[in-house]
Amino acid sequence: MLIPCPLCGPRDLREFTPRGAAVTVHRPGEAAGPEAWHEYLHLRDNPAGPSRELWWHGAGCGAWLVVERDTLTHAVSRAILAEEEARP
């Protein structure tokens, strides 16, 4: 599987480390209560099909990416820098 790193171009999957669903990019604020943190930490979807995941390009440029892929076919549709995703 090739992942299209926005900084390095298409790279082999072995250069990356998956870090779970991309929802982790949107952390609760400092004033968030226990319910918001419980939801953030423990209540995640595990979809069969299209998903958005956080990947680290550790063997390359070191960028954090949000990768959109199908978990059934492993087809990657796009990847963007996580910092772009995190912007309000």
PDB file of N, CA and C in Angstrom:
ATOM      1  N   MET A   1       0.847  -1.170   0.000  1.00  0.00           N
ATOM      2  CA  MET A   1       0.000   0.000   0.000  1.00  0.00           C
ATOM      3  C   MET A   1       0.897   1.238   0.000  1.00  0.00           C
ATOM      4  N   LEU A   2       0.581   2.190  -0.851  1.00  0.00           N
ATOM      5  CA  LEU A   2       1.295   3.464  -0.909  1.00  0.00           C
ATOM      6  C   LEU A   2       0.458   4.537  -0.231  1.00  0.00           C
ATOM      7  N   ILE A   3       1.126   5.360   0.551  1.00  0.00           N
ATOM      8  CA  ILE A   3       0.466   6.484   1.208  1.00  0.00           C
ATOM      9  C   ILE A   3       1.037   7.757   0.592  1.00  0.00           C
ATOM     10  N   PRO A   4       0.158   8.652   0.082  1.00  0.00           N
ATOM     11  CA  PRO A   4       0.631   9.868  -0.578  1.00  0.00           C
ATOM     12  C   PRO A   4       0.996  10.964   0.427  1.00  0.00           C
ATOM     13  N   CYS A   5       2.214  10.946   0.929  1.00  0.00           N
ATOM     14  CA  CYS A   5       2.657  11.974   1.875  1.00  0.00           C
ATOM     15  C   CYS A   5       2.654  13.325   1.160  1.00  0.00           C
ATOM     16  N   PRO A   6       1.993  14.343   1.731  1.00  0.00           N
ATOM     17  CA  PRO A   6       1.971  15.659   1.083  1.00  0.00           C
ATOM     18  C   PRO A   6       3.356  16.294   0.946  1.00  0.00           C
ATOM     19  N   LEU A   7       4.316  15.870   1.775  1.00  0.00           N
ATOM     20  CA  LEU A   7       5.658  16.455   1.730  1.00  0.00           C
ATOM     21  C   LEU A   7       6.644  15.626   0.913  1.00  0.00           C
ATOM     22  N   CYS A   8       6.477  14.289   0.902  1.00  0.00           N
ATOM     23  CA  CYS A   8       7.459  13.399   0.263  1.00  0.00           C
ATOM     24  C   CYS A   8       6.942  12.710  -0.996  1.00  0.00           C
ATOM     25  N   GLY A   9       5.642  12.774  -1.244  1.00  0.00           N
ATOM     26  CA  GLY A   9       5.060  12.041  -2.361  1.00  0.00           C
ATOM     27  C   GLY A   9       4.669  10.638  -1.937  1.00  0.00           C
ATOM     28  N   PRO A  10       4.271   9.780  -2.887  1.00  0.00           N
ATOM     29  CA  PRO A  10       3.848   8.415  -2.551  1.00  0.00           C
ATOM     30  C   PRO A  10       4.978   7.626  -1.895  1.00  0.00           C
ATOM     31  N   ARG A  11       4.694   7.056  -0.728  1.00  0.00           N
ATOM     32  CA  ARG A  11       5.696   6.305   0.013  1.00  0.00           C
ATOM     33  C   ARG A  11       5.108   4.974   0.466  1.00  0.00           C
ATOM     34  N   ASP A  12       5.966   3.991   0.660  1.00  0.00           N
ATOM     35  CA  ASP A  12       5.551   2.665   1.081  1.00  0.00           C
ATOM     36  C   ASP A  12       4.987   2.692   2.505  1.00  0.00           C
ATOM     37  N   LEU A  13       4.000   1.875   2.746  1.00  0.00           N
ATOM     38  CA  LEU A  13       3.349   1.756   4.045  1.00  0.00           C
ATOM     39  C   LEU A  13       4.341   1.538   5.187  1.00  0.00           C
ATOM     40  N   ARG A  14       5.444   0.834   4.934  1.00  0.00           N
ATOM     41  CA  ARG A  14       6.405   0.510   5.987  1.00  0.00           C
ATOM     42  C   ARG A  14       7.116   1.723   6.569  1.00  0.00           C
ATOM     43  N   GLU A  15       7.002   2.883   5.927  1.00  0.00           N
ATOM     44  CA  GLU A  15       7.606   4.107   6.456  1.00  0.00           C
ATOM     45  C   GLU A  15       6.726   4.781   7.507  1.00  0.00           C
ATOM     46  N   PHE A  16       5.503   4.300   7.666  1.00  0.00           N
ATOM     47  CA  PHE A  16       4.507   4.957   8.507  1.00  0.00           C
ATOM     48  C   PHE A  16       4.115   4.096   9.701  1.00  0.00           C
ATOM     49  N   THR A  17       3.604   4.754  10.731  1.00  0.00           N
ATOM     50  CA  THR A  17       3.054   4.071  11.894  1.00  0.00           C
ATOM     51  C   THR A  17       1.616   4.554  12.077  1.00  0.00           C
ATOM     52  N   PRO A  18       0.637   3.641  12.044  1.00  0.00           N
ATOM     53  CA  PRO A  18      -0.751   4.062  12.274  1.00  0.00           C
ATOM     54  C   PRO A  18      -0.962   4.386  13.750  1.00  0.00           C
ATOM     55  N   ARG A  19      -1.749   5.414  14.017  1.00  0.00           N
ATOM     56  CA  ARG A  19      -2.003   5.842  15.392  1.00  0.00           C
ATOM     57  C   ARG A  19      -3.485   5.950  15.728  1.00  0.00           C
ATOM     58  N   GLY A  20      -4.341   5.305  14.937  1.00  0.00           N
ATOM     59  CA  GLY A  20      -5.770   5.274  15.275  1.00  0.00           C
ATOM     60  C   GLY A  20      -6.587   6.280  14.497  1.00  0.00           C
ATOM     61  N   ALA A  21      -7.827   6.415  14.922  1.00  0.00           N
ATOM     62  CA  ALA A  21      -8.787   7.279  14.242  1.00  0.00           C
ATOM     63  C   ALA A  21      -8.355   8.731  14.315  1.00  0.00           C
ATOM     64  N   ALA A  22      -8.636   9.465  13.270  1.00  0.00           N
ATOM     65  CA  ALA A  22      -8.235  10.870  13.187  1.00  0.00           C
ATOM     66  C   ALA A  22      -9.027  11.764  14.129  1.00  0.00           C
ATOM     67  N   VAL A  23     -10.002  11.226  14.834  1.00  0.00           N
ATOM     68  CA  VAL A  23     -10.744  12.043  15.794  1.00  0.00           C
ATOM     69  C   VAL A  23      -9.840  12.545  16.905  1.00  0.00           C
ATOM     70  N   THR A  24      -8.677  11.906  17.099  1.00  0.00           N
ATOM     71  CA  THR A  24      -7.773  12.340  18.159  1.00  0.00           C
ATOM     72  C   THR A  24      -7.152  13.696  17.873  1.00  0.00           C
ATOM     73  N   VAL A  25      -7.275  14.169  16.645  1.00  0.00           N
ATOM     74  CA  VAL A  25      -6.756  15.490  16.294  1.00  0.00           C
ATOM     75  C   VAL A  25      -7.568  16.569  17.003  1.00  0.00           C
ATOM     76  N   HIS A  26      -8.829  16.304  17.277  1.00  0.00           N
ATOM     77  CA  HIS A  26      -9.739  17.278  17.891  1.00  0.00           C
ATOM     78  C   HIS A  26      -9.909  16.965  19.374  1.00  0.00           C
ATOM     79  N   ARG A  27      -8.939  17.353  20.190  1.00  0.00           N
ATOM     80  CA  ARG A  27      -8.966  17.111  21.635  1.00  0.00           C
ATOM     81  C   ARG A  27      -9.952  18.044  22.321  1.00  0.00           C
ATOM     82  N   PRO A  28     -10.557  17.588  23.422  1.00  0.00           N
ATOM     83  CA  PRO A  28     -11.406  18.493  24.208  1.00  0.00           C
ATOM     84  C   PRO A  28     -10.578  19.658  24.755  1.00  0.00           C
ATOM     85  N   GLY A  29     -11.239  20.778  24.988  1.00  0.00           N
ATOM     86  CA  GLY A  29     -10.562  21.955  25.525  1.00  0.00           C
ATOM     87  C   GLY A  29     -10.170  21.779  26.983  1.00  0.00           C
ATOM     88  N   GLU A  30      -9.396  22.722  27.490  1.00  0.00           N
ATOM     89  CA  GLU A  30      -8.911  22.651  28.865  1.00  0.00           C
ATOM     90  C   GLU A  30     -10.049  22.609  29.878  1.00  0.00           C
ATOM     91  N   ALA A  31     -11.153  23.261  29.580  1.00  0.00           N
ATOM     92  CA  ALA A  31     -12.270  23.334  30.520  1.00  0.00           C
ATOM     93  C   ALA A  31     -13.259  22.175  30.349  1.00  0.00           C
ATOM     94  N   ALA A  32     -12.973  21.238  29.467  1.00  0.00           N
ATOM     95  CA  ALA A  32     -13.898  20.122  29.216  1.00  0.00           C
ATOM     96  C   ALA A  32     -14.023  19.242  30.445  1.00  0.00           C
ATOM     97  N   GLY A  33     -15.213  18.743  30.667  1.00  0.00           N
ATOM     98  CA  GLY A  33     -15.480  17.896  31.815  1.00  0.00           C
ATOM     99  C   GLY A  33     -15.127  16.440  31.564  1.00  0.00           C
ATOM    100  N   PRO A  34     -15.337  15.593  32.570  1.00  0.00           N
ATOM    101  CA  PRO A  34     -14.996  14.173  32.474  1.00  0.00           C
ATOM    102  C   PRO A  34     -15.728  13.447  31.349  1.00  0.00           C
ATOM    103  N   GLU A  35     -16.973  13.811  31.079  1.00  0.00           N
ATOM    104  CA  GLU A  35     -17.730  13.143  30.006  1.00  0.00           C
ATOM    105  C   GLU A  35     -17.094  13.381  28.642  1.00  0.00           C
ATOM    106  N   ALA A  36     -16.630  14.600  28.400  1.00  0.00           N
ATOM    107  CA  ALA A  36     -15.982  14.911  27.119  1.00  0.00           C
ATOM    108  C   ALA A  36     -14.693  14.107  26.959  1.00  0.00           C
ATOM    109  N   TRP A  37     -13.925  13.972  28.048  1.00  0.00           N
ATOM    110  CA  TRP A  37     -12.686  13.203  27.991  1.00  0.00           C
ATOM    111  C   TRP A  37     -12.961  11.711  27.852  1.00  0.00           C
ATOM    112  N   HIS A  38     -14.000  11.222  28.515  1.00  0.00           N
ATOM    113  CA  HIS A  38     -14.381   9.811  28.369  1.00  0.00           C
ATOM    114  C   HIS A  38     -14.739   9.514  26.915  1.00  0.00           C
ATOM    115  N   GLU A  39     -15.542  10.378  26.334  1.00  0.00           N
ATOM    116  CA  GLU A  39     -15.941  10.200  24.931  1.00  0.00           C
ATOM    117  C   GLU A  39     -14.714  10.232  24.010  1.00  0.00           C
ATOM    118  N   TYR A  40     -13.815  11.178  24.232  1.00  0.00           N
ATOM    119  CA  TYR A  40     -12.611  11.338  23.418  1.00  0.00           C
ATOM    120  C   TYR A  40     -11.701  10.117  23.518  1.00  0.00           C
ATOM    121  N   LEU A  41     -11.517   9.602  24.714  1.00  0.00           N
ATOM    122  CA  LEU A  41     -10.573   8.510  24.938  1.00  0.00           C
ATOM    123  C   LEU A  41     -11.128   7.118  24.642  1.00  0.00           C
ATOM    124  N   HIS A  42     -12.426   6.902  24.881  1.00  0.00           N
ATOM    125  CA  HIS A  42     -12.935   5.535  24.874  1.00  0.00           C
ATOM    126  C   HIS A  42     -14.029   5.216  23.863  1.00  0.00           C
ATOM    127  N   LEU A  43     -14.764   6.191  23.390  1.00  0.00           N
ATOM    128  CA  LEU A  43     -15.901   5.909  22.511  1.00  0.00           C
ATOM    129  C   LEU A  43     -15.547   6.228  21.062  1.00  0.00           C
ATOM    130  N   ARG A  44     -15.010   5.226  20.385  1.00  0.00           N
ATOM    131  CA  ARG A  44     -14.580   5.405  18.992  1.00  0.00           C
ATOM    132  C   ARG A  44     -15.281   4.392  18.095  1.00  0.00           C
ATOM    133  N   ASP A  45     -15.498   4.789  16.859  1.00  0.00           N
ATOM    134  CA  ASP A  45     -16.048   3.876  15.862  1.00  0.00           C
ATOM    135  C   ASP A  45     -14.943   2.963  15.343  1.00  0.00           C
ATOM    136  N   ASN A  46     -15.333   1.794  14.869  1.00  0.00           N
ATOM    137  CA  ASN A  46     -14.400   0.873  14.222  1.00  0.00           C
ATOM    138  C   ASN A  46     -15.043   0.481  12.894  1.00  0.00           C
ATOM    139  N   PRO A  47     -14.985   1.390  11.899  1.00  0.00           N
ATOM    140  CA  PRO A  47     -15.748   1.174  10.673  1.00  0.00           C
ATOM    141  C   PRO A  47     -15.141   0.121   9.749  1.00  0.00           C
ATOM    142  N   ALA A  48     -16.015  -0.543   9.025  1.00  0.00           N
ATOM    143  CA  ALA A  48     -15.603  -1.404   7.915  1.00  0.00           C
ATOM    144  C   ALA A  48     -15.972  -0.622   6.666  1.00  0.00           C
ATOM    145  N   GLY A  49     -14.979  -0.044   6.029  1.00  0.00           N
ATOM    146  CA  GLY A  49     -15.214   0.801   4.866  1.00  0.00           C
ATOM    147  C   GLY A  49     -14.408   2.084   5.011  1.00  0.00           C
ATOM    148  N   PRO A  50     -14.946   3.217   4.528  1.00  0.00           N
ATOM    149  CA  PRO A  50     -14.209   4.479   4.567  1.00  0.00           C
ATOM    150  C   PRO A  50     -13.856   4.898   5.996  1.00  0.00           C
ATOM    151  N   SER A  51     -12.623   5.329   6.193  1.00  0.00           N
ATOM    152  CA  SER A  51     -12.204   5.795   7.514  1.00  0.00           C
ATOM    153  C   SER A  51     -11.189   6.916   7.369  1.00  0.00           C
ATOM    154  N   ARG A  52     -11.015   7.663   8.445  1.00  0.00           N
ATOM    155  CA  ARG A  52     -10.007   8.723   8.522  1.00  0.00           C
ATOM    156  C   ARG A  52      -9.110   8.366   9.692  1.00  0.00           C
ATOM    157  N   GLU A  53      -7.806   8.199   9.412  1.00  0.00           N
ATOM    158  CA  GLU A  53      -6.868   7.713  10.419  1.00  0.00           C
ATOM    159  C   GLU A  53      -5.673   8.644  10.552  1.00  0.00           C
ATOM    160  N   LEU A  54      -5.083   8.634  11.731  1.00  0.00           N
ATOM    161  CA  LEU A  54      -3.880   9.407  11.996  1.00  0.00           C
ATOM    162  C   LEU A  54      -2.674   8.490  11.799  1.00  0.00           C
ATOM    163  N   TRP A  55      -1.721   8.911  10.954  1.00  0.00           N
ATOM    164  CA  TRP A  55      -0.511   8.145  10.667  1.00  0.00           C
ATOM    165  C   TRP A  55       0.691   9.052  10.862  1.00  0.00           C
ATOM    166  N   TRP A  56       1.794   8.473  11.341  1.00  0.00           N
ATOM    167  CA  TRP A  56       3.045   9.200  11.537  1.00  0.00           C
ATOM    168  C   TRP A  56       4.066   8.711  10.524  1.00  0.00           C
ATOM    169  N   HIS A  57       4.690   9.632   9.809  1.00  0.00           N
ATOM    170  CA  HIS A  57       5.703   9.285   8.811  1.00  0.00           C
ATOM    171  C   HIS A  57       7.077   9.296   9.486  1.00  0.00           C
ATOM    172  N   GLY A  58       7.279   8.384  10.401  1.00  0.00           N
ATOM    173  CA  GLY A  58       8.479   8.344  11.227  1.00  0.00           C
ATOM    174  C   GLY A  58       9.752   8.003  10.484  1.00  0.00           C
ATOM    175  N   ALA A  59       9.667   7.188   9.452  1.00  0.00           N
ATOM    176  CA  ALA A  59      10.865   6.810   8.693  1.00  0.00           C
ATOM    177  C   ALA A  59      11.103   7.767   7.525  1.00  0.00           C
ATOM    178  N   GLY A  60      10.351   8.845   7.504  1.00  0.00           N
ATOM    179  CA  GLY A  60      10.488   9.828   6.425  1.00  0.00           C
ATOM    180  C   GLY A  60      10.631  11.220   7.002  1.00  0.00           C
ATOM    181  N   CYS A  61       9.700  12.086   6.668  1.00  0.00           N
ATOM    182  CA  CYS A  61       9.782  13.492   7.051  1.00  0.00           C
ATOM    183  C   CYS A  61       9.343  13.768   8.484  1.00  0.00           C
ATOM    184  N   GLY A  62       8.731  12.784   9.146  1.00  0.00           N
ATOM    185  CA  GLY A  62       8.284  12.973  10.522  1.00  0.00           C
ATOM    186  C   GLY A  62       6.936  13.654  10.651  1.00  0.00           C
ATOM    187  N   ALA A  63       6.247  13.843   9.537  1.00  0.00           N
ATOM    188  CA  ALA A  63       4.953  14.524   9.565  1.00  0.00           C
ATOM    189  C   ALA A  63       3.854  13.610  10.107  1.00  0.00           C
ATOM    190  N   TRP A  64       2.867  14.234  10.744  1.00  0.00           N
ATOM    191  CA  TRP A  64       1.641  13.532  11.137  1.00  0.00           C
ATOM    192  C   TRP A  64       0.613  13.788  10.053  1.00  0.00           C
ATOM    193  N   LEU A  65      -0.042  12.719   9.583  1.00  0.00           N
ATOM    194  CA  LEU A  65      -0.993  12.810   8.476  1.00  0.00           C
ATOM    195  C   LEU A  65      -2.356  12.299   8.890  1.00  0.00           C
ATOM    196  N   VAL A  66      -3.391  12.850   8.272  1.00  0.00           N
ATOM    197  CA  VAL A  66      -4.728  12.268   8.326  1.00  0.00           C
ATOM    198  C   VAL A  66      -4.902  11.567   6.989  1.00  0.00           C
ATOM    199  N   VAL A  67      -5.031  10.237   7.048  1.00  0.00           N
ATOM    200  CA  VAL A  67      -5.134   9.412   5.849  1.00  0.00           C
ATOM    201  C   VAL A  67      -6.567   8.927   5.711  1.00  0.00           C
ATOM    202  N   GLU A  68      -7.143   9.155   4.551  1.00  0.00           N
ATOM    203  CA  GLU A  68      -8.484   8.646   4.258  1.00  0.00           C
ATOM    204  C   GLU A  68      -8.309   7.381   3.432  1.00  0.00           C
ATOM    205  N   ARG A  69      -8.820   6.260   3.968  1.00  0.00           N
ATOM    206  CA  ARG A  69      -8.689   4.988   3.260  1.00  0.00           C
ATOM    207  C   ARG A  69      -9.878   4.113   3.555  1.00  0.00           C
ATOM    208  N   ASP A  70     -10.049   3.080   2.732  1.00  0.00           N
ATOM    209  CA  ASP A  70     -11.094   2.089   2.917  1.00  0.00           C
ATOM    210  C   ASP A  70     -10.489   0.916   3.677  1.00  0.00           C
ATOM    211  N   THR A  71     -11.034   0.587   4.836  1.00  0.00           N
ATOM    212  CA  THR A  71     -10.459  -0.483   5.652  1.00  0.00           C
ATOM    213  C   THR A  71     -10.714  -1.868   5.067  1.00  0.00           C
ATOM    214  N   LEU A  72     -11.631  -1.980   4.116  1.00  0.00           N
ATOM    215  CA  LEU A  72     -11.895  -3.275   3.477  1.00  0.00           C
ATOM    216  C   LEU A  72     -10.927  -3.543   2.323  1.00  0.00           C
ATOM    217  N   THR A  73     -10.644  -2.510   1.532  1.00  0.00           N
ATOM    218  CA  THR A  73      -9.791  -2.690   0.350  1.00  0.00           C
ATOM    219  C   THR A  73      -8.382  -2.127   0.551  1.00  0.00           C
ATOM    220  N   HIS A  74      -8.191  -1.338   1.583  1.00  0.00           N
ATOM    221  CA  HIS A  74      -6.937  -0.638   1.883  1.00  0.00           C
ATOM    222  C   HIS A  74      -6.599   0.423   0.834  1.00  0.00           C
ATOM    223  N   ALA A  75      -7.547   0.790   0.002  1.00  0.00           N
ATOM    224  CA  ALA A  75      -7.327   1.842  -0.989  1.00  0.00           C
ATOM    225  C   ALA A  75      -7.280   3.195  -0.284  1.00  0.00           C
ATOM    226  N   VAL A  76      -6.208   3.942  -0.517  1.00  0.00           N
ATOM    227  CA  VAL A  76      -6.042   5.270   0.075  1.00  0.00           C
ATOM    228  C   VAL A  76      -6.565   6.300  -0.906  1.00  0.00           C
ATOM    229  N   SER A  77      -7.503   7.147  -0.462  1.00  0.00           N
ATOM    230  CA  SER A  77      -8.052   8.167  -1.352  1.00  0.00           C
ATOM    231  C   SER A  77      -7.312   9.491  -1.238  1.00  0.00           C
ATOM    232  N   ARG A  78      -6.794   9.808  -0.022  1.00  0.00           N
ATOM    233  CA  ARG A  78      -5.999  11.031   0.118  1.00  0.00           C
ATOM    234  C   ARG A  78      -5.334  11.066   1.486  1.00  0.00           C
ATOM    235  N   ALA A  79      -4.370  11.956   1.611  1.00  0.00           N
ATOM    236  CA  ALA A  79      -3.688  12.196   2.889  1.00  0.00           C
ATOM    237  C   ALA A  79      -3.385  13.687   2.975  1.00  0.00           C
ATOM    238  N   ILE A  80      -3.638  14.257   4.149  1.00  0.00           N
ATOM    239  CA  ILE A  80      -3.334  15.677   4.385  1.00  0.00           C
ATOM    240  C   ILE A  80      -2.526  15.788   5.676  1.00  0.00           C
ATOM    241  N   LEU A  81      -1.844  16.879   5.848  1.00  0.00           N
ATOM    242  CA  LEU A  81      -1.112  17.111   7.077  1.00  0.00           C
ATOM    243  C   LEU A  81      -2.092  17.265   8.226  1.00  0.00           C
ATOM    244  N   ALA A  82      -1.819  16.642   9.350  1.00  0.00           N
ATOM    245  CA  ALA A  82      -2.711  16.698  10.508  1.00  0.00           C
ATOM    246  C   ALA A  82      -2.867  18.128  11.016  1.00  0.00           C
ATOM    247  N   GLU A  83      -1.832  18.936  10.878  1.00  0.00           N
ATOM    248  CA  GLU A  83      -1.942  20.323  11.343  1.00  0.00           C
ATOM    249  C   GLU A  83      -2.989  21.088  10.541  1.00  0.00           C
ATOM    250  N   GLU A  84      -3.199  20.731   9.277  1.00  0.00           N
ATOM    251  CA  GLU A  84      -4.258  21.349   8.484  1.00  0.00           C
ATOM    252  C   GLU A  84      -5.629  20.913   8.993  1.00  0.00           C
ATOM    253  N   GLU A  85      -5.740  19.661   9.381  1.00  0.00           N
ATOM    254  CA  GLU A  85      -6.984  19.124   9.914  1.00  0.00           C
ATOM    255  C   GLU A  85      -7.320  19.766  11.258  1.00  0.00           C
ATOM    256  N   ALA A  86      -6.309  20.057  12.070  1.00  0.00           N
ATOM    257  CA  ALA A  86      -6.519  20.571  13.418  1.00  0.00           C
ATOM    258  C   ALA A  86      -6.874  22.055  13.445  1.00  0.00           C
ATOM    259  N   ARG A  87      -6.650  22.767  12.353  1.00  0.00           N
ATOM    260  CA  ARG A  87      -6.959  24.206  12.339  1.00  0.00           C
ATOM    261  C   ARG A  87      -8.455  24.423  12.504  1.00  0.00           C
ATOM    262  N   PRO A  88      -8.826  25.423  13.330  1.00  0.00           N
ATOM    263  CA  PRO A  88     -10.264  25.695  13.546  1.00  0.00           C
ATOM    264  C   PRO A  88     -10.948  26.247  12.325  1.00  0.00           C
TER     265      PRO A  88
END
